[in-house]
Amino acid sequence: MNARTRRIVFVGAAAVLLALFVRGFGGLALFGAYPGPYGDVLNAVAVNERHALNVATAVIFDYRGFDTLGEEFILFTCVTGVVLLLRREPAPGPRGNKGRSRQPRRLPAVVPQVTEALQLFARGAIGLLLVTGAYVIATGHLGVGGGFQGGIILASAWLLAWLAHGPDLLDRIARSGALEWLEAIGAGGFVLTGAVGVVAGRAFLTNVLPLGTAGELFSAGTILWLSVLVGLEVCAGVVLLLREFARPPGTPGE
Amino acid sequence: MSVTDLLLAALFALVALGGTAVVLTRDPRRQLLVAGLFGLLLAALFHALGAPDVALSEIVVGTVVIPLLVVATLIKLEKMK
């Protein structure tokens, strides 16, 4: 199919899509007109029911905690898939290696270019990022934030450390297996916390911890606990991703 | 037209311009920077529309995860050291 035929096919398909788009657009509600009942219901009852000030976080970790479990496992599976796909590549050897015709090249080790300005910036920023990430995770139910956002902020501190100080620290941490443990604790802990609800005779992921007073740090029951778990898992997952990509081929994975 | 409407209109226009800019930047390394700025613009729009959690998520994803993944892929493809 040459370029001209492709263009004709594209224009035809785009015309149909445009017609559907315009028709669908006409049926939308007005900008700013909120039709559904759930938002108003949640705004009315969530703070009293869960003693959490951030209704969005209460929905994510309590009312619809099951969806968050699925999303956490999406990240978990992605990281696992990347680790599997980028596992140890064969070193250059004699031909006839299982019929591989590809000749692996010796790629250099992946080391970012370090400048002094970056190192100076990293010295101040890494600590700041760690504290900010922990704060965002811990106060997810009180203000804006939550486990996912704080976890990524924590991971960015690791990225900065990798950029400024080279891959040695990351390699050492990764070799010790700590990252896999953190990720597993984050993912498995979520499931176990949900199972506690089942053991207590109620539904999966019921909020079983004491709810406390709204506005205090230790309130809202399992919402804070699940937030911490998700933050751990997200941070460990992203750092694992970075490590897998930045590992020079030929070195063994874990 | 209240101030909120003006702000929203300006942010929408900026988001549209930013998206076009991201598409028109061809070099991957420069496109990363533009994509990060576009993420910040989107986050500002989300915040103005009354969704601060979504805005925070967009900030962290657009400035940390997306550049990380693109840089990691480029490193793997040996286009960038």
mmCIF file of C-alpha atoms in Angstrom:
data_model
loop_
_atom_site.group_PDB
_atom_site.id
_atom_site.type_symbol
_atom_site.label_atom_id
_atom_site.label_comp_id
_atom_site.label_asym_id
_atom_site.label_seq_id
_atom_site.Cartn_x
_atom_site.Cartn_y
_atom_site.Cartn_z
ATOM 1 C CA MET A 1 0.000 0.000 0.000
ATOM 2 C CA ASN A 2 1.727 3.138 -1.165
ATOM 3 C CA ALA A 3 1.505 6.548 0.428
ATOM 4 C CA ARG A 4 -1.327 7.837 -1.733
ATOM 5 C CA THR A 5 -3.610 4.881 -0.926
ATOM 6 C CA ARG A 6 -2.779 5.284 2.744
ATOM 7 C CA ARG A 7 -3.757 8.918 2.597
ATOM 8 C CA ILE A 8 -7.090 8.134 0.940
ATOM 9 C CA VAL A 9 -7.902 5.491 3.529
ATOM 10 C CA PHE A 10 -6.941 7.866 6.317
ATOM 11 C CA VAL A 11 -9.130 10.695 4.999
ATOM 12 C CA GLY A 12 -12.099 8.355 4.700
ATOM 13 C CA ALA A 13 -11.691 6.955 8.199
ATOM 14 C CA ALA A 14 -11.040 10.406 9.642
ATOM 15 C CA ALA A 15 -14.237 11.746 8.055
ATOM 16 C CA VAL A 16 -16.306 9.003 9.682
ATOM 17 C CA LEU A 17 -14.563 9.596 13.017
ATOM 18 C CA LEU A 18 -15.142 13.342 12.757
ATOM 19 C CA ALA A 19 -18.862 12.825 12.122
ATOM 20 C CA LEU A 20 -19.165 10.540 15.151
ATOM 21 C CA PHE A 21 -17.142 12.972 17.250
ATOM 22 C CA VAL A 22 -19.315 15.967 16.356
ATOM 23 C CA ARG A 23 -22.479 13.975 17.022
ATOM 24 C CA GLY A 24 -21.186 12.792 20.377
ATOM 25 C CA PHE A 25 -20.026 16.269 21.319
ATOM 26 C CA GLY A 26 -23.537 17.595 20.763
ATOM 27 C CA GLY A 27 -24.911 15.287 23.420
ATOM 28 C CA LEU A 28 -22.558 16.343 26.184
ATOM 29 C CA ALA A 29 -23.744 18.162 29.285
ATOM 30 C CA LEU A 30 -22.933 21.855 29.561
ATOM 31 C CA PHE A 31 -19.495 22.827 30.842
ATOM 32 C CA GLY A 32 -19.628 22.886 34.629
ATOM 33 C CA ALA A 33 -23.038 21.256 34.954
ATOM 34 C CA TYR A 34 -22.525 18.213 37.159
ATOM 35 C CA PRO A 35 -25.372 15.708 36.638
ATOM 36 C CA GLY A 36 -24.467 12.667 38.715
ATOM 37 C CA PRO A 37 -25.576 12.096 42.305
ATOM 38 C CA TYR A 38 -22.497 10.387 43.728
ATOM 39 C CA GLY A 39 -20.302 13.442 44.056
ATOM 40 C CA ASP A 40 -22.847 15.305 46.141
ATOM 41 C CA VAL A 41 -23.631 12.218 48.232
ATOM 42 C CA LEU A 42 -19.953 11.644 48.946
ATOM 43 C CA ASN A 43 -19.350 15.273 49.848
ATOM 44 C CA ALA A 44 -22.171 15.035 52.346
ATOM 45 C CA VAL A 45 -21.319 11.760 54.078
ATOM 46 C CA ALA A 46 -17.642 10.908 53.505
ATOM 47 C CA VAL A 47 -16.108 13.116 56.191
ATOM 48 C CA ASN A 48 -18.464 11.833 58.862
ATOM 49 C CA GLU A 49 -18.307 8.211 57.816
ATOM 50 C CA ARG A 50 -14.553 7.866 57.414
ATOM 51 C CA HIS A 51 -13.190 10.801 59.457
ATOM 52 C CA ALA A 52 -11.000 11.703 56.485
ATOM 53 C CA LEU A 53 -10.863 15.289 55.240
ATOM 54 C CA ASN A 54 -9.815 14.473 51.692
ATOM 55 C CA VAL A 55 -12.854 12.860 50.059
ATOM 56 C CA ALA A 56 -10.916 11.887 46.926
ATOM 57 C CA THR A 57 -8.403 9.903 48.989
ATOM 58 C CA ALA A 58 -11.249 8.345 50.961
ATOM 59 C CA VAL A 59 -12.797 7.183 47.700
ATOM 60 C CA ILE A 60 -9.481 5.851 46.390
ATOM 61 C CA PHE A 61 -8.509 3.890 49.474
ATOM 62 C CA ASP A 62 -11.837 3.066 51.050
ATOM 63 C CA TYR A 63 -15.018 3.391 49.024
ATOM 64 C CA ARG A 64 -13.307 2.162 45.858
ATOM 65 C CA GLY A 65 -10.235 0.547 47.386
ATOM 66 C CA PHE A 66 -10.640 -2.470 45.171
ATOM 67 C CA ASP A 67 -9.898 -0.393 42.079
ATOM 68 C CA THR A 68 -6.731 0.945 43.710
ATOM 69 C CA LEU A 69 -5.685 -2.639 44.380
ATOM 70 C CA GLY A 70 -6.065 -3.376 40.681
ATOM 71 C CA GLU A 71 -4.082 -0.302 39.690
ATOM 72 C CA GLU A 72 -1.317 -1.135 42.128
ATOM 73 C CA PHE A 73 -1.063 -4.543 40.546
ATOM 74 C CA ILE A 74 -0.904 -2.928 37.115
ATOM 75 C CA LEU A 75 2.277 -1.143 38.190
ATOM 76 C CA PHE A 76 3.569 -4.312 39.840
ATOM 77 C CA THR A 77 2.974 -6.322 36.660
ATOM 78 C CA CYS A 78 4.572 -3.680 34.463
ATOM 79 C CA VAL A 79 7.733 -3.665 36.563
ATOM 80 C CA THR A 80 7.809 -7.467 36.589
ATOM 81 C CA GLY A 81 7.384 -7.523 32.833
ATOM 82 C CA VAL A 82 10.214 -5.035 32.311
ATOM 83 C CA VAL A 83 12.525 -7.018 34.593
ATOM 84 C CA LEU A 84 11.670 -10.202 32.712
ATOM 85 C CA LEU A 85 12.115 -8.668 29.276
ATOM 86 C CA LEU A 86 15.399 -6.960 30.141
ATOM 87 C CA ARG A 87 16.924 -9.884 31.971
ATOM 88 C CA ARG A 88 20.481 -10.903 31.450
ATOM 89 C CA GLU A 89 21.460 -10.776 27.811
ATOM 90 C CA PRO A 90 23.977 -13.292 26.476
ATOM 91 C CA ALA A 91 27.596 -12.182 26.325
ATOM 92 C CA PRO A 92 29.285 -12.460 22.919
ATOM 93 C CA GLY A 93 30.201 -16.101 22.472
ATOM 94 C CA PRO A 94 30.721 -18.655 19.718
ATOM 95 C CA ARG A 95 28.048 -18.814 17.033
ATOM 96 C CA GLY A 96 25.458 -21.534 17.065
ATOM 97 C CA ASN A 97 24.205 -20.287 20.399
ATOM 98 C CA LYS A 98 20.671 -21.736 20.213
ATOM 99 C CA GLY A 99 20.536 -20.587 16.605
ATOM 100 C CA ARG A 100 20.810 -16.938 17.440
ATOM 101 C CA SER A 101 22.010 -15.021 14.400
ATOM 102 C CA ARG A 102 22.087 -11.704 16.241
ATOM 103 C CA GLN A 103 25.578 -10.688 17.280
ATOM 104 C CA PRO A 104 25.366 -8.935 20.649
ATOM 105 C CA ARG A 105 27.543 -5.872 20.827
ATOM 106 C CA ARG A 106 29.441 -4.776 23.858
ATOM 107 C CA LEU A 107 27.478 -1.720 24.959
ATOM 108 C CA PRO A 108 29.211 0.601 27.397
ATOM 109 C CA ALA A 109 28.001 0.906 30.957
ATOM 110 C CA VAL A 110 25.282 3.482 31.361
ATOM 111 C CA VAL A 111 26.625 6.335 33.444
ATOM 112 C CA PRO A 112 24.968 9.755 33.347
ATOM 113 C CA GLN A 113 27.156 12.784 32.781
ATOM 114 C CA VAL A 114 27.690 14.378 36.164
ATOM 115 C CA THR A 115 28.266 18.096 36.504
ATOM 116 C CA GLU A 116 29.108 19.922 39.695
ATOM 117 C CA ALA A 117 26.048 22.085 39.465
ATOM 118 C CA LEU A 118 23.889 18.980 39.413
ATOM 119 C CA GLN A 119 25.683 17.539 42.426
ATOM 120 C CA LEU A 120 25.244 20.760 44.369
ATOM 121 C CA PHE A 121 21.567 20.887 43.519
ATOM 122 C CA ALA A 122 21.127 17.237 44.401
ATOM 123 C CA ARG A 123 22.638 17.716 47.842
ATOM 124 C CA GLY A 124 19.860 20.063 48.796
ATOM 125 C CA ALA A 125 17.050 18.588 46.766
ATOM 126 C CA ILE A 126 17.297 14.898 47.711
ATOM 127 C CA GLY A 127 16.554 15.477 51.388
ATOM 128 C CA LEU A 128 13.800 17.919 50.503
ATOM 129 C CA LEU A 129 12.213 15.412 48.126
ATOM 130 C CA LEU A 130 12.357 12.611 50.694
ATOM 131 C CA VAL A 131 10.661 14.730 53.333
ATOM 132 C CA THR A 132 8.077 16.067 50.892
ATOM 133 C CA GLY A 133 7.290 12.568 49.659
ATOM 134 C CA ALA A 134 6.843 11.241 53.167
ATOM 135 C CA TYR A 135 4.677 14.241 54.037
ATOM 136 C CA VAL A 136 2.443 13.825 50.990
ATOM 137 C CA ILE A 137 1.962 10.120 51.741
ATOM 138 C CA ALA A 138 1.259 10.658 55.419
ATOM 139 C CA THR A 139 -1.224 13.504 54.991
ATOM 140 C CA GLY A 140 -3.100 12.062 52.040
ATOM 141 C CA HIS A 141 -6.295 11.847 54.040
ATOM 142 C CA LEU A 142 -5.921 15.335 55.479
ATOM 143 C CA GLY A 143 -5.013 17.396 52.441
ATOM 144 C CA VAL A 144 -4.091 17.052 48.817
ATOM 145 C CA GLY A 145 -1.965 14.016 48.131
ATOM 146 C CA GLY A 146 -2.020 10.328 48.869
ATOM 147 C CA GLY A 147 0.075 7.257 48.432
ATOM 148 C CA PHE A 148 0.683 7.408 44.704
ATOM 149 C CA GLN A 149 1.806 11.029 44.491
ATOM 150 C CA GLY A 150 4.053 10.744 47.524
ATOM 151 C CA GLY A 151 5.539 7.488 46.287
ATOM 152 C CA ILE A 152 6.544 9.047 42.987
ATOM 153 C CA ILE A 153 8.072 12.016 44.819
ATOM 154 C CA LEU A 154 10.124 9.576 46.931
ATOM 155 C CA ALA A 155 11.212 7.784 43.760
ATOM 156 C CA SER A 156 12.311 11.075 42.216
ATOM 157 C CA ALA A 157 14.749 11.503 45.106
ATOM 158 C CA TRP A 158 16.345 8.210 44.061
ATOM 159 C CA LEU A 159 16.440 9.342 40.442
ATOM 160 C CA LEU A 160 18.230 12.504 41.479
ATOM 161 C CA ALA A 161 20.728 10.432 43.449
ATOM 162 C CA TRP A 162 21.330 8.296 40.377
ATOM 163 C CA LEU A 163 21.804 11.341 38.169
ATOM 164 C CA ALA A 164 24.130 13.138 40.547
ATOM 165 C CA HIS A 165 26.186 10.359 42.060
ATOM 166 C CA GLY A 166 26.244 7.651 39.457
ATOM 167 C CA PRO A 167 24.747 4.183 39.469
ATOM 168 C CA ASP A 168 26.802 2.727 42.335
ATOM 169 C CA LEU A 169 24.372 3.535 45.112
ATOM 170 C CA LEU A 170 21.466 2.256 43.080
ATOM 171 C CA ASP A 171 23.331 -0.940 42.224
ATOM 172 C CA ARG A 172 24.191 -1.585 45.831
ATOM 173 C CA ILE A 173 20.626 -1.083 46.997
ATOM 174 C CA ALA A 174 19.260 -3.179 44.160
ATOM 175 C CA ARG A 175 21.708 -6.023 44.744
ATOM 176 C CA SER A 176 20.632 -6.264 48.333
ATOM 177 C CA GLY A 177 17.138 -7.110 47.182
ATOM 178 C CA ALA A 178 15.606 -4.363 49.294
ATOM 179 C CA LEU A 179 13.646 -2.923 46.388
ATOM 180 C CA GLU A 180 11.915 -6.210 45.604
ATOM 181 C CA TRP A 181 11.063 -6.614 49.281
ATOM 182 C CA LEU A 182 9.555 -3.126 49.491
ATOM 183 C CA GLU A 183 7.515 -3.655 46.376
ATOM 184 C CA ALA A 184 6.253 -7.007 47.580
ATOM 185 C CA ILE A 185 5.389 -5.601 50.991
ATOM 186 C CA GLY A 186 3.482 -2.799 49.358
ATOM 187 C CA ALA A 187 1.484 -5.012 47.023
ATOM 188 C CA GLY A 188 0.973 -7.946 49.366
ATOM 189 C CA GLY A 189 0.248 -5.744 52.335
ATOM 190 C CA PHE A 190 -2.646 -4.184 50.499
ATOM 191 C CA VAL A 191 -4.196 -7.596 49.884
ATOM 192 C CA LEU A 192 -3.570 -8.685 53.471
ATOM 193 C CA THR A 193 -5.171 -5.511 54.813
ATOM 194 C CA GLY A 194 -8.194 -6.270 52.711
ATOM 195 C CA ALA A 195 -8.230 -9.829 53.966
ATOM 196 C CA VAL A 196 -8.348 -8.557 57.548
ATOM 197 C CA GLY A 197 -11.763 -7.202 56.713
ATOM 198 C CA VAL A 198 -12.878 -10.619 55.521
ATOM 199 C CA VAL A 199 -11.494 -12.293 58.646
ATOM 200 C CA ALA A 200 -13.395 -9.774 60.765
ATOM 201 C CA GLY A 201 -16.588 -11.037 59.177
ATOM 202 C CA ARG A 202 -17.217 -8.092 56.855
ATOM 203 C CA ALA A 203 -16.431 -7.251 53.233
ATOM 204 C CA PHE A 204 -12.982 -7.262 51.681
ATOM 205 C CA LEU A 205 -11.087 -4.013 52.330
ATOM 206 C CA THR A 206 -13.484 -2.801 55.003
ATOM 207 C CA ASN A 207 -12.022 -0.018 57.109
ATOM 208 C CA VAL A 208 -11.250 -1.976 60.273
ATOM 209 C CA LEU A 209 -8.693 0.238 62.006
ATOM 210 C CA PRO A 210 -9.883 2.872 64.518
ATOM 211 C CA LEU A 211 -11.182 5.936 62.735
ATOM 212 C CA GLY A 212 -9.982 8.514 65.246
ATOM 213 C CA THR A 213 -10.833 12.194 65.024
ATOM 214 C CA ALA A 214 -11.007 13.884 61.651
ATOM 215 C CA GLY A 215 -8.069 16.241 61.120
ATOM 216 C CA GLU A 216 -5.517 14.356 63.176
ATOM 217 C CA LEU A 217 -2.630 12.511 61.586
ATOM 218 C CA PHE A 218 -3.636 9.087 62.888
ATOM 219 C CA SER A 219 -7.223 9.007 61.746
ATOM 220 C CA ALA A 220 -9.361 7.532 59.002
ATOM 221 C CA GLY A 221 -8.423 3.961 59.824
ATOM 222 C CA THR A 222 -6.946 1.921 57.022
ATOM 223 C CA ILE A 223 -6.795 4.882 54.636
ATOM 224 C CA LEU A 224 -3.477 6.085 56.095
ATOM 225 C CA TRP A 225 -2.093 2.543 56.286
ATOM 226 C CA LEU A 226 -3.026 1.732 52.672
ATOM 227 C CA SER A 227 -1.625 5.078 51.581
ATOM 228 C CA VAL A 228 1.736 4.195 53.113
ATOM 229 C CA LEU A 229 1.706 0.758 51.482
ATOM 230 C CA VAL A 230 0.886 2.155 48.052
ATOM 231 C CA GLY A 231 3.592 4.803 48.452
ATOM 232 C CA LEU A 232 6.189 2.143 49.269
ATOM 233 C CA GLU A 233 5.156 -0.007 46.349
ATOM 234 C CA VAL A 234 5.116 2.840 43.833
ATOM 235 C CA CYS A 235 8.509 4.155 44.962
ATOM 236 C CA ALA A 236 10.155 0.734 44.869
ATOM 237 C CA GLY A 237 8.556 -0.062 41.510
ATOM 238 C CA VAL A 238 9.760 3.112 39.808
ATOM 239 C CA VAL A 239 13.289 2.758 41.206
ATOM 240 C CA LEU A 240 13.332 -0.873 40.019
ATOM 241 C CA LEU A 241 12.246 0.314 36.566
ATOM 242 C CA LEU A 242 15.095 2.831 36.486
ATOM 243 C CA ARG A 243 17.561 0.229 37.633
ATOM 244 C CA GLU A 244 16.469 -2.256 34.985
ATOM 245 C CA PHE A 245 16.851 0.260 32.207
ATOM 246 C CA ALA A 246 20.146 1.663 33.431
ATOM 247 C CA ARG A 247 21.822 -1.666 34.059
ATOM 248 C CA PRO A 248 24.525 -2.326 31.453
ATOM 249 C CA PRO A 249 23.689 -5.483 29.516
ATOM 250 C CA GLY A 250 25.699 -8.522 30.474
ATOM 251 C CA THR A 251 25.541 -7.927 34.196
ATOM 252 C CA PRO A 252 23.309 -10.420 35.945
ATOM 253 C CA GLY A 253 19.983 -9.349 37.312
ATOM 254 C CA GLU A 254 18.667 -10.707 40.580
ATOM 255 C CA MET B 1 -17.066 36.943 31.971
ATOM 256 C CA SER B 2 -15.763 36.622 35.476
ATOM 257 C CA VAL B 3 -12.128 36.279 36.410
ATOM 258 C CA THR B 4 -12.530 32.517 36.758
ATOM 259 C CA ASP B 5 -13.848 32.245 33.227
ATOM 260 C CA LEU B 6 -10.969 34.312 31.884
ATOM 261 C CA LEU B 7 -8.468 32.194 33.795
ATOM 262 C CA LEU B 8 -10.003 28.979 32.513
ATOM 263 C CA ALA B 9 -10.067 30.249 28.944
ATOM 264 C CA ALA B 10 -6.431 31.330 29.172
ATOM 265 C CA LEU B 11 -5.390 27.969 30.631
ATOM 266 C CA PHE B 12 -7.283 26.065 27.969
ATOM 267 C CA ALA B 13 -5.586 28.103 25.266
ATOM 268 C CA LEU B 14 -2.180 27.539 26.859
ATOM 269 C CA VAL B 15 -2.824 23.796 27.065
ATOM 270 C CA ALA B 16 -3.757 23.716 23.409
ATOM 271 C CA LEU B 17 -0.591 25.636 22.491
ATOM 272 C CA GLY B 18 1.512 23.413 24.741
ATOM 273 C CA GLY B 19 0.178 20.235 23.183
ATOM 274 C CA THR B 20 0.925 21.535 19.721
ATOM 275 C CA ALA B 21 4.412 22.531 20.848
ATOM 276 C CA VAL B 22 5.087 19.043 22.194
ATOM 277 C CA VAL B 23 4.057 17.475 18.904
ATOM 278 C CA LEU B 24 6.094 19.921 16.835
ATOM 279 C CA THR B 25 9.319 19.393 18.822
ATOM 280 C CA ARG B 26 11.172 16.641 16.991
ATOM 281 C CA ASP B 27 14.338 16.031 18.980
ATOM 282 C CA PRO B 28 13.496 13.588 21.804
ATOM 283 C CA ARG B 29 15.594 15.347 24.426
ATOM 284 C CA ARG B 30 13.998 18.710 23.775
ATOM 285 C CA GLN B 31 10.589 17.131 23.499
ATOM 286 C CA LEU B 32 11.034 15.805 27.041
ATOM 287 C CA LEU B 33 11.452 19.301 28.422
ATOM 288 C CA VAL B 34 8.473 20.607 26.500
ATOM 289 C CA ALA B 35 6.409 17.641 27.666
ATOM 290 C CA GLY B 36 7.321 18.410 31.258
ATOM 291 C CA LEU B 37 6.193 22.009 30.867
ATOM 292 C CA PHE B 38 3.025 20.799 29.193
ATOM 293 C CA GLY B 39 2.399 18.602 32.218
ATOM 294 C CA LEU B 40 2.692 21.626 34.478
ATOM 295 C CA LEU B 41 0.227 23.553 32.323
ATOM 296 C CA LEU B 42 -2.203 20.653 32.482
ATOM 297 C CA ALA B 43 -1.807 20.523 36.243
ATOM 298 C CA ALA B 44 -2.595 24.216 36.490
ATOM 299 C CA LEU B 45 -5.714 23.640 34.385
ATOM 300 C CA PHE B 46 -6.838 20.744 36.565
ATOM 301 C CA HIS B 47 -6.313 22.805 39.691
ATOM 302 C CA ALA B 48 -8.287 25.693 38.246
ATOM 303 C CA LEU B 49 -11.103 23.255 37.438
ATOM 304 C CA GLY B 50 -11.237 22.193 41.075
ATOM 305 C CA ALA B 51 -9.289 18.894 41.122
ATOM 306 C CA PRO B 52 -6.118 19.423 43.185
ATOM 307 C CA ASP B 53 -5.365 15.721 43.691
ATOM 308 C CA VAL B 54 -5.466 15.142 39.960
ATOM 309 C CA ALA B 55 -3.234 18.205 39.491
ATOM 310 C CA LEU B 56 -0.657 16.807 41.928
ATOM 311 C CA SER B 57 -0.739 13.432 40.188
ATOM 312 C CA GLU B 58 -0.274 15.110 36.825
ATOM 313 C CA ILE B 59 2.704 17.104 38.134
ATOM 314 C CA VAL B 60 4.504 14.061 39.505
ATOM 315 C CA VAL B 61 3.739 11.882 36.500
ATOM 316 C CA GLY B 62 4.574 14.510 33.907
ATOM 317 C CA THR B 63 7.840 15.629 35.454
ATOM 318 C CA VAL B 64 9.150 12.352 36.895
ATOM 319 C CA VAL B 65 7.688 9.241 35.330
ATOM 320 C CA ILE B 66 7.334 10.292 31.686
ATOM 321 C CA PRO B 67 10.850 11.743 31.363
ATOM 322 C CA LEU B 68 12.234 8.736 33.243
ATOM 323 C CA LEU B 69 10.606 6.260 30.888
ATOM 324 C CA VAL B 70 11.576 8.173 27.752
ATOM 325 C CA VAL B 71 15.167 8.716 28.933
ATOM 326 C CA ALA B 72 15.425 5.065 29.944
ATOM 327 C CA THR B 73 14.175 3.948 26.539
ATOM 328 C CA LEU B 74 16.549 6.295 24.762
ATOM 329 C CA ILE B 75 19.446 4.980 26.844
ATOM 330 C CA LYS B 76 18.506 1.437 25.959
ATOM 331 C CA LEU B 77 18.383 2.363 22.288
ATOM 332 C CA GLU B 78 21.823 3.918 22.728
ATOM 333 C CA LYS B 79 20.696 7.229 21.351
ATOM 334 C CA MET B 80 21.695 9.089 24.486
ATOM 335 C CA LYS B 81 24.304 8.542 27.161
#
